[in-house]
GROMACS .gro file of C-alpha atoms in nm:
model
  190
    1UNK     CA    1   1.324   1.838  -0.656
    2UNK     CA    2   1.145   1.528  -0.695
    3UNK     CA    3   0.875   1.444  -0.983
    4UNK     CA    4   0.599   1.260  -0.841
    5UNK     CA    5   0.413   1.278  -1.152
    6UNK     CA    6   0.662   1.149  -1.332
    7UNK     CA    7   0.714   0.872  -1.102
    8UNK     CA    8   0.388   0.781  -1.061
    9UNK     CA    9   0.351   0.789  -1.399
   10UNK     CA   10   0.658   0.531  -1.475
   11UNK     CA   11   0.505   0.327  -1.194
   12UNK     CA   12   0.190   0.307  -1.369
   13UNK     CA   13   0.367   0.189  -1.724
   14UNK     CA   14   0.625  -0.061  -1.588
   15UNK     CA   15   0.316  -0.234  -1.378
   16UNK     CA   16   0.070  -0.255  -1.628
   17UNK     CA   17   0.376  -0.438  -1.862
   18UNK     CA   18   0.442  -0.701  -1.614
   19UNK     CA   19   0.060  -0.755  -1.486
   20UNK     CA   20  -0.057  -0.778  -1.882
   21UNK     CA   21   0.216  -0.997  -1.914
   22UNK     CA   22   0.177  -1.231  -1.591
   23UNK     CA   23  -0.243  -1.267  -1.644
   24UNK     CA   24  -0.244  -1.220  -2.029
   25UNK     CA   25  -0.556  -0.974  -1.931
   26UNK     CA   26  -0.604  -0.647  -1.948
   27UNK     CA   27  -0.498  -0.470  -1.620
   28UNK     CA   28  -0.468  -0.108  -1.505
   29UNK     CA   29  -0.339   0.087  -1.182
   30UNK     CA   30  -0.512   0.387  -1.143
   31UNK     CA   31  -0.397   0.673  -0.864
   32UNK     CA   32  -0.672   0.745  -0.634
   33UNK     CA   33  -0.681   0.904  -0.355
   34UNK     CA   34  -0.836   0.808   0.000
   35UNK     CA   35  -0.916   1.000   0.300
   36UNK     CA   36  -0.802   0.831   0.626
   37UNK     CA   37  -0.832   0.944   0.981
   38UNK     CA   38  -0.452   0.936   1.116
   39UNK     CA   39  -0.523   1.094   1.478
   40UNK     CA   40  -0.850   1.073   1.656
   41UNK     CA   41  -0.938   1.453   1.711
   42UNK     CA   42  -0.859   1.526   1.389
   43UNK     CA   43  -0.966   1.571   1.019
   44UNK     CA   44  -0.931   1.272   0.757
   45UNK     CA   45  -0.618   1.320   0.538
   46UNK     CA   46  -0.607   1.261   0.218
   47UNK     CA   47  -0.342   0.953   0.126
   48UNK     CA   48  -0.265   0.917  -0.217
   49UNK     CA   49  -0.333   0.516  -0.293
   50UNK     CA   50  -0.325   0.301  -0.586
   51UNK     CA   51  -0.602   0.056  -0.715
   52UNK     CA   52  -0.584  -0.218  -0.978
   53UNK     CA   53  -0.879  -0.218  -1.208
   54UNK     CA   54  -0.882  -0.555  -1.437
   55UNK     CA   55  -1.050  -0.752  -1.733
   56UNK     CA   56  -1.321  -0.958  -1.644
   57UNK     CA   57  -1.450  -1.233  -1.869
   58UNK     CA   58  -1.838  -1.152  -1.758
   59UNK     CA   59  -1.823  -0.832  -1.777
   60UNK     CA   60  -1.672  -0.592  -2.056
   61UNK     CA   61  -1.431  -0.311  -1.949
   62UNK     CA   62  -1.185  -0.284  -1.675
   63UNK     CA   63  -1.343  -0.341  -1.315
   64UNK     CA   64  -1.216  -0.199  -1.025
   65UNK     CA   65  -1.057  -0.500  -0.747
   66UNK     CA   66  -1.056  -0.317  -0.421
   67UNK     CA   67  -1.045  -0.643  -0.212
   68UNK     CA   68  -0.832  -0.967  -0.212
   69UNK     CA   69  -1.172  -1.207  -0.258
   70UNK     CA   70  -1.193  -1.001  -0.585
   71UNK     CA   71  -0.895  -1.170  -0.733
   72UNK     CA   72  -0.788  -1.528  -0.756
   73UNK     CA   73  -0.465  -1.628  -0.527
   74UNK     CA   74  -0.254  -1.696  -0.904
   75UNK     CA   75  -0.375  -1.307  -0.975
   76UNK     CA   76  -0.261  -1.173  -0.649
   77UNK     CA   77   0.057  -1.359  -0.668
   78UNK     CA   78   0.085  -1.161  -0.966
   79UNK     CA   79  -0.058  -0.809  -0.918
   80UNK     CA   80   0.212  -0.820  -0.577
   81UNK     CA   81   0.524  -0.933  -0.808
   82UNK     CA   82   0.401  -0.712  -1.101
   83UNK     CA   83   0.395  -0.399  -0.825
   84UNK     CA   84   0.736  -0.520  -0.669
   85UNK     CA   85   0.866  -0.515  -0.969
   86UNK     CA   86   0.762  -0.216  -1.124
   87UNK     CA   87   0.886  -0.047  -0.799
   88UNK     CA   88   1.215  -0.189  -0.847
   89UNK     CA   89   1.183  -0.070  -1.238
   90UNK     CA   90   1.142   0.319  -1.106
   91UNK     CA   91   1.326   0.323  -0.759
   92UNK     CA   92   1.686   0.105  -0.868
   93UNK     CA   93   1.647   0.206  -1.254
   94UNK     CA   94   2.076   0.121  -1.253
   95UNK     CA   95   2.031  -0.124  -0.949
   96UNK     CA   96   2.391  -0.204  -0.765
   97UNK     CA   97   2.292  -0.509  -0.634
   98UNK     CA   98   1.902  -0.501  -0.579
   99UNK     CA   99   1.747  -0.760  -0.490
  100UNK     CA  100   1.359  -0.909  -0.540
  101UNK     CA  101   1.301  -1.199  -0.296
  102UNK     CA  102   1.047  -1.440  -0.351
  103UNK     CA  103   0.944  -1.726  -0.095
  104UNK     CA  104   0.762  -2.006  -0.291
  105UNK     CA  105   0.601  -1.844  -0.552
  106UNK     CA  106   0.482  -2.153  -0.736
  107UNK     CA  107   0.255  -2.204  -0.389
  108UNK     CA  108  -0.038  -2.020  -0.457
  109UNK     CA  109  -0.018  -2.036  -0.822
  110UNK     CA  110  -0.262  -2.300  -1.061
  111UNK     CA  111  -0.035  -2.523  -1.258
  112UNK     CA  112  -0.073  -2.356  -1.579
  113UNK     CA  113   0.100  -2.031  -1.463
  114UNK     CA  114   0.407  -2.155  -1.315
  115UNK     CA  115   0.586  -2.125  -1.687
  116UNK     CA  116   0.473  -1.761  -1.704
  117UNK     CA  117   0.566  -1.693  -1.394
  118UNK     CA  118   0.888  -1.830  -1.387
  119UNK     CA  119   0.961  -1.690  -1.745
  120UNK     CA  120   0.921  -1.345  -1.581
  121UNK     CA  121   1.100  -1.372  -1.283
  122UNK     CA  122   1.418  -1.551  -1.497
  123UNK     CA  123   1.365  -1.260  -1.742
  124UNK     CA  124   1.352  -0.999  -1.431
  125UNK     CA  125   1.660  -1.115  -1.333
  126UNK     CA  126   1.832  -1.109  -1.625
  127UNK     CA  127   1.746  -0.746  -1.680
  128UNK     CA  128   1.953  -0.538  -1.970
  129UNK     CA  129   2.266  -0.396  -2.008
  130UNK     CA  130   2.196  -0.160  -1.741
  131UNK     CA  131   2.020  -0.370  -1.514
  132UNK     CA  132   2.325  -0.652  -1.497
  133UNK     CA  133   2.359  -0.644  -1.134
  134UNK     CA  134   1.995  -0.705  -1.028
  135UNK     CA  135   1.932  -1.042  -0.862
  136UNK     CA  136   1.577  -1.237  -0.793
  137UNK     CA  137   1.664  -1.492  -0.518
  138UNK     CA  138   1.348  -1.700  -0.474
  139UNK     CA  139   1.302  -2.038  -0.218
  140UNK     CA  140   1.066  -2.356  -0.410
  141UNK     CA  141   0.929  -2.621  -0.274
  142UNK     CA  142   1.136  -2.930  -0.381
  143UNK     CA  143   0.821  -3.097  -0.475
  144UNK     CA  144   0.812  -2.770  -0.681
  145UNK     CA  145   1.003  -2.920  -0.949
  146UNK     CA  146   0.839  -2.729  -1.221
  147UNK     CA  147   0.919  -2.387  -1.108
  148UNK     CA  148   1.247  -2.483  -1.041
  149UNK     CA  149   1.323  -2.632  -1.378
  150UNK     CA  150   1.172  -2.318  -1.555
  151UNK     CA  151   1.323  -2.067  -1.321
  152UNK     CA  152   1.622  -2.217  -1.454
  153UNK     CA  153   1.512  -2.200  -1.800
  154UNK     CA  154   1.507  -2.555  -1.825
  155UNK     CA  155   1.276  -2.717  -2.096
  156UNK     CA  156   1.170  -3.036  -1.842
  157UNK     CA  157   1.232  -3.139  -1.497
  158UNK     CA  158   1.495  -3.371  -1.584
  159UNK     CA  159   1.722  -3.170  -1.821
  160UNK     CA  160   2.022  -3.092  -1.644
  161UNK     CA  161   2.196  -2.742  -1.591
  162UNK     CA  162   2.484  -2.631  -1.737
  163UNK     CA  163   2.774  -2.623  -1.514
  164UNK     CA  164   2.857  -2.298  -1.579
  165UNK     CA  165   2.533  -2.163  -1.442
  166UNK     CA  166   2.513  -2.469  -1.149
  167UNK     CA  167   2.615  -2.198  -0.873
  168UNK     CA  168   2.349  -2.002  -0.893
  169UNK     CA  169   2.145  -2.321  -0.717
  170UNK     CA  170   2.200  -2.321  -0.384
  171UNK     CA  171   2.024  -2.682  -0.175
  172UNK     CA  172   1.962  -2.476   0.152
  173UNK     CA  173   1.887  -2.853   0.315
  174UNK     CA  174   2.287  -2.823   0.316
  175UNK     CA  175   2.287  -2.550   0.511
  176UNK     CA  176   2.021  -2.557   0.776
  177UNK     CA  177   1.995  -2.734   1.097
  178UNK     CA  178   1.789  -3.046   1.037
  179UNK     CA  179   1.445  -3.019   1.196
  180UNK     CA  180   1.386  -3.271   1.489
  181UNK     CA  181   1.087  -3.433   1.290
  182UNK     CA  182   1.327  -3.519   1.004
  183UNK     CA  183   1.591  -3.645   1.273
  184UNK     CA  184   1.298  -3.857   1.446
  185UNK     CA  185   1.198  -4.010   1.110
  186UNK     CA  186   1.553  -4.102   1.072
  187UNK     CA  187   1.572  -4.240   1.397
  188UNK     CA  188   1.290  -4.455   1.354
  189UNK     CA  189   1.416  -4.616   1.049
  190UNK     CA  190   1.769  -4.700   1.172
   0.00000   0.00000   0.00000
């Protein structure tokens, strides 16, 4: 037997934690429930659904965010990681190897939320005691050299990693075929 209510209600805690904590606002995700036509011929079903509801600084109270233009890209970045995470949090509770992947996530985020951002996703992966074997493997720009230095949990750019902890950087430029532009541009300068 499964408990749905249970779930959904661990769902609801463990994304609230991480969305306060990414936007530092108040933030909610409230079941609903939506009726949707599946099958033309046939009734609308009902489809249970979440929505986020969130702090707004002109108006008091929670307000309900029903469409992306309600939210800024940084907040969606967040609300998405917040929900993958949370998901993770009730699905993989004693993960054996899960994994969050992440491709760029500094990219749509303003400057002044990289830190947080990266202090959650470093903390994410790090997990607890029972919670030792989950990985975040995310891609950054190399012009991204803020994200990548926090990821790390470096204090600036230019600090240097420890080698003990220098494997888990991988350059995938050593990896991947080079892209004819870049061979072009090479060729040009030779």
């Amino acid at each position: 037997k499964i408990d749905i209510e249970g779930i959904q209600k661990k769902l609801h805690q463990r994304f609230v934690l991480y969305a306060r904590a990414f936007l530092t606002e108040d933030v909610d995700l409230v079941l609903d429930s939506r009726k949707v036509l599946l099958v033309t011929g046939y009734g609308r079903v009902n489809i249970p659904s979440f929505r986020v509801e969130m702090a707004s600084p002109a108006n008091p109270g929670l307000i309900q965010r029903d469409t992306m233009e309600t939210v800024s890209e940084s907040q969606k970045e967040f609300l998405d990681l917040a929900f993958r995470m949370a998901l993770m949090d009730v699905i993989a509770p004693n993960p054996s190897g899960a994994m969050l992947v992440i491709e760029t996530p500094e990219a749509s985020l303003d400057a002044i939320f990289i830190q947080r951002a990266a202090q959650m996703l470093r903390e994410f992966g790090a997990g607890n005691a029972a919670q030792k074997n989950r990985t975040v493997l995310t891609t950054s720009n190399l012009t991204g050299a803020k994200m990548i230095s926090a990821l790390l949990g470096l204090k600036k750019p230019q600090d240097k990693l420890a080698k003990k902890d220098r494997s888990r950087v991988i350059n995938l430029l050593d990896y991947a075929a080079a892209p004819a532009s870049l061979n072009a541009a090479c060729w040009a300068f030779n």
